C-alpha positions as CSV (number, residue, x, y, z in Angstrom):
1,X,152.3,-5.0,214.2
2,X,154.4,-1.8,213.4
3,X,158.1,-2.2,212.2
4,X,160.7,-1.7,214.7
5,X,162.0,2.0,214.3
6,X,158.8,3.1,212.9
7,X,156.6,5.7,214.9
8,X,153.2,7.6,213.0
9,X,152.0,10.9,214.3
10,X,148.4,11.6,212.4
11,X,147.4,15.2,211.5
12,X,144.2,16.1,210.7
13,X,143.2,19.5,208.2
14,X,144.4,22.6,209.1
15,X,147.1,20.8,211.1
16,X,150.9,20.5,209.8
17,X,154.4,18.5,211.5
18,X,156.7,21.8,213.0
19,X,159.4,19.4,211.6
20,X,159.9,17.2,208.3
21,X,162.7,14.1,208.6
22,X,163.7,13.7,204.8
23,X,163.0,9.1,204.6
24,X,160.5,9.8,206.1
25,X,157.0,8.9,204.0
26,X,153.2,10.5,204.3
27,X,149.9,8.4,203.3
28,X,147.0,10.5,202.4
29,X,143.3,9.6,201.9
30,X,142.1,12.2,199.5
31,X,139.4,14.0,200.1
32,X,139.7,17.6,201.6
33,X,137.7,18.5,204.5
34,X,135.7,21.8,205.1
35,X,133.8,22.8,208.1
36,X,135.1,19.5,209.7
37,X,133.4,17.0,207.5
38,X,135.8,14.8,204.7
39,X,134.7,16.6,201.1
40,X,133.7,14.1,198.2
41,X,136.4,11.5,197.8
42,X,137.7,11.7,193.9
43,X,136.6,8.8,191.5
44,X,140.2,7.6,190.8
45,X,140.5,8.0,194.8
46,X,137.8,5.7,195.4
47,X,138.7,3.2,192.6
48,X,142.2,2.8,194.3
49,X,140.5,1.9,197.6
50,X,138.0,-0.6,196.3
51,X,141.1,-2.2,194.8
52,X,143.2,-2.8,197.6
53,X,140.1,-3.7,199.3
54,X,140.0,-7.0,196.9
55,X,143.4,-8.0,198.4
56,X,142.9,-6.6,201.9
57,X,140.2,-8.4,203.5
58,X,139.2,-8.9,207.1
59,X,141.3,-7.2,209.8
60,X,143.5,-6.0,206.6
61,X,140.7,-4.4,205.1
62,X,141.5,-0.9,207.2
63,X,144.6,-0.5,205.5
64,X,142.6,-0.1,202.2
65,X,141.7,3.2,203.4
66,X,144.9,5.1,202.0
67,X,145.2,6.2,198.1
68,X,148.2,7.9,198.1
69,X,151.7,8.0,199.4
70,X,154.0,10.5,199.1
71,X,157.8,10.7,200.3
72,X,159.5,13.7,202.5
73,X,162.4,15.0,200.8
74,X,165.0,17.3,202.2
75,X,163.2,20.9,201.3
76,X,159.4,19.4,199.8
77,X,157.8,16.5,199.2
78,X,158.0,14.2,196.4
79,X,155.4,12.4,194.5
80,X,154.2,10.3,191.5
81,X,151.1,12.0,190.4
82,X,149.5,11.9,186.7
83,X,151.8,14.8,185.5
84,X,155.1,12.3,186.5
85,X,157.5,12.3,189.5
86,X,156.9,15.8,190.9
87,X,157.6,18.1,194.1
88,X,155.1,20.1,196.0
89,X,155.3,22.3,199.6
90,X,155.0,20.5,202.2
91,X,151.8,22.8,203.0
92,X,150.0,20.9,200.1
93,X,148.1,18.6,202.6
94,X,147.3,21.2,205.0
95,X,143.7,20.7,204.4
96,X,143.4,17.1,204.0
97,X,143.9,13.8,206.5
98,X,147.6,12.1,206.5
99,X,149.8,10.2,208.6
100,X,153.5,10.4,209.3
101,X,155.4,7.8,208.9
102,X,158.6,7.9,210.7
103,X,160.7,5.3,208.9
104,X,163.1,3.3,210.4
105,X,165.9,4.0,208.0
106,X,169.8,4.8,209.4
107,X,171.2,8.3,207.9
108,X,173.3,6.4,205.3
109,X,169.9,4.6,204.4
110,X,168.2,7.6,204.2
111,X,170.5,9.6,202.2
112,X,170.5,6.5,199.9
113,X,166.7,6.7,199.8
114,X,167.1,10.5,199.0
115,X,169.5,10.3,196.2
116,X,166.9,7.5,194.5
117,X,164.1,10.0,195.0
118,X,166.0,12.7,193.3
119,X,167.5,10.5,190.5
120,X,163.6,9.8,189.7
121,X,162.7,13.4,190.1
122,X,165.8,14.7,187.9
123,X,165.0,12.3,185.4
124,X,161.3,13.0,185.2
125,X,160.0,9.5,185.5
126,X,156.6,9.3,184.0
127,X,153.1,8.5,186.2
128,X,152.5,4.3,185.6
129,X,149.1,4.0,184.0
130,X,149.9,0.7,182.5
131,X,151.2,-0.4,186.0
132,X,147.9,0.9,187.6
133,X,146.3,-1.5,185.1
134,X,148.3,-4.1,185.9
135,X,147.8,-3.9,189.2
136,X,143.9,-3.9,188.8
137,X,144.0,-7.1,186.2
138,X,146.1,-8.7,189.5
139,X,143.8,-7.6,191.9
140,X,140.8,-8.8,189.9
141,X,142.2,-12.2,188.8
142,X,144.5,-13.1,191.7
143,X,147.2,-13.8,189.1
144,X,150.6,-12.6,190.6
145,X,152.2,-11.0,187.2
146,X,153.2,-7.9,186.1
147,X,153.5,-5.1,183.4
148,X,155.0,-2.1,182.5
149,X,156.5,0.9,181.2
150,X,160.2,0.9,182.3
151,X,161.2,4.6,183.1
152,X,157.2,5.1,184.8
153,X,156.2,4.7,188.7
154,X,153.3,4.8,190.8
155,X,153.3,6.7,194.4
156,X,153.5,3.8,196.7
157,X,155.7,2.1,194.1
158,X,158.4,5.5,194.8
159,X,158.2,5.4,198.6
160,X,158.3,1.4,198.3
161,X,161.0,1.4,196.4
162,X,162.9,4.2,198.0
163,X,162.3,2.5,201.4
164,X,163.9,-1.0,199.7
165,X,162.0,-3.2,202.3
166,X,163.3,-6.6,201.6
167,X,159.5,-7.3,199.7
168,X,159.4,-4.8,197.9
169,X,162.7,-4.1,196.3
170,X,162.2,-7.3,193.8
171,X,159.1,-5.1,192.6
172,X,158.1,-2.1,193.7
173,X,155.5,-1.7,191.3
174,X,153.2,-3.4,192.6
175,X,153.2,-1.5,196.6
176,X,150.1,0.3,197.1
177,X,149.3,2.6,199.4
178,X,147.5,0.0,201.7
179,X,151.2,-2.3,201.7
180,X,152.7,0.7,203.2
181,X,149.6,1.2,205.8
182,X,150.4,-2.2,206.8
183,X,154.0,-1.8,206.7
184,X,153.5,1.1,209.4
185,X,150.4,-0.7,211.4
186,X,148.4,2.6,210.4
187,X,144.4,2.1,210.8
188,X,142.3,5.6,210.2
């Protein structure tokens, strides 16, 4: 069941949004596509997938299908990759599979959102390994407890915690990619 507010517009390669909304947020499933088949899907890619899939089961399990999540800023995006809290062109995804996510955030939430965004950006937070692994020990044991490195941050962890749903602004950490699928009602 999608959030009240919140609207999704898919694009597949080759085609881009004529507009960006900065709060708004993109999930990606990596894998770029060439002569209109999906390319190899990366290892670490993968890995994130079969992860969620351990906590998304059933009718859930389709949200498992997004590794990455990246949030719209004012002129680029913005995203926690392994080189830290980064921005890239919007025509970075051009040739790859994502969805829109139109949040549902009012203009004073939004530019709230945005000056979190660049506060992480500006201060170069670091890419969460050790949350990545804590997240996988979670996943695997079905223990709900977490770890690490304050100043570090995942992708789904930034748009989670830029979005500050109610869930999710206790601990962002631990939002993946298939939490904000779910949070949208987006199915590939």
């Amino acid at each position: 069941m999608t959030k009240e507010g919140v609207s999704v517009q898919r694009y597949g390669p080759g085609e881009m949004p004529t507009e960006w909304c900065a709060g708004d947020y993109m999930l990606v499933s990596a894998g770029v596509w060439k002569d209109g088949k999906r390319g190899r899907v990366p290892f670490v890619s993968m890995m994130i997938q079969f992860g969620q899939s351990l906590r998304f089961r059933g009718k859930r399990r389709s949200f498992a299908h997004w590794n990455h999540a990246v949030w719209v800023a004012d002129n680029d995006l913005v995203e926690a990759l392994g080189r830290g809290v980064k921005t890239s062109p919007y025509t970075k995804y051009r040739d790859v599979e994502f969805h829109l996510v139109h949040s549902n955030l009012k203009q004073i939430e939004r530019d709230d959102a945005n000056t979190f965004i660049q506060y992480e950006l500006n201060e170069h937070a670091s890419y969460g390994f050790v949350t990545i692994v804590s997240i996988g020990l979670s996943l695997l044991t079905g223990l709900k407890f977490s770890f690490g490195i304050p100043g570090s941050t995942i992708c789904s962890g930034l748009v989670g915690a830029a979005l500050a749903a109610p869930k999710w602004r206790e601990d962002p950490s631990h939002v993946m990619p298939a939490d904000l699928a779910e949070y949208a009602d987006i199915e590939p």
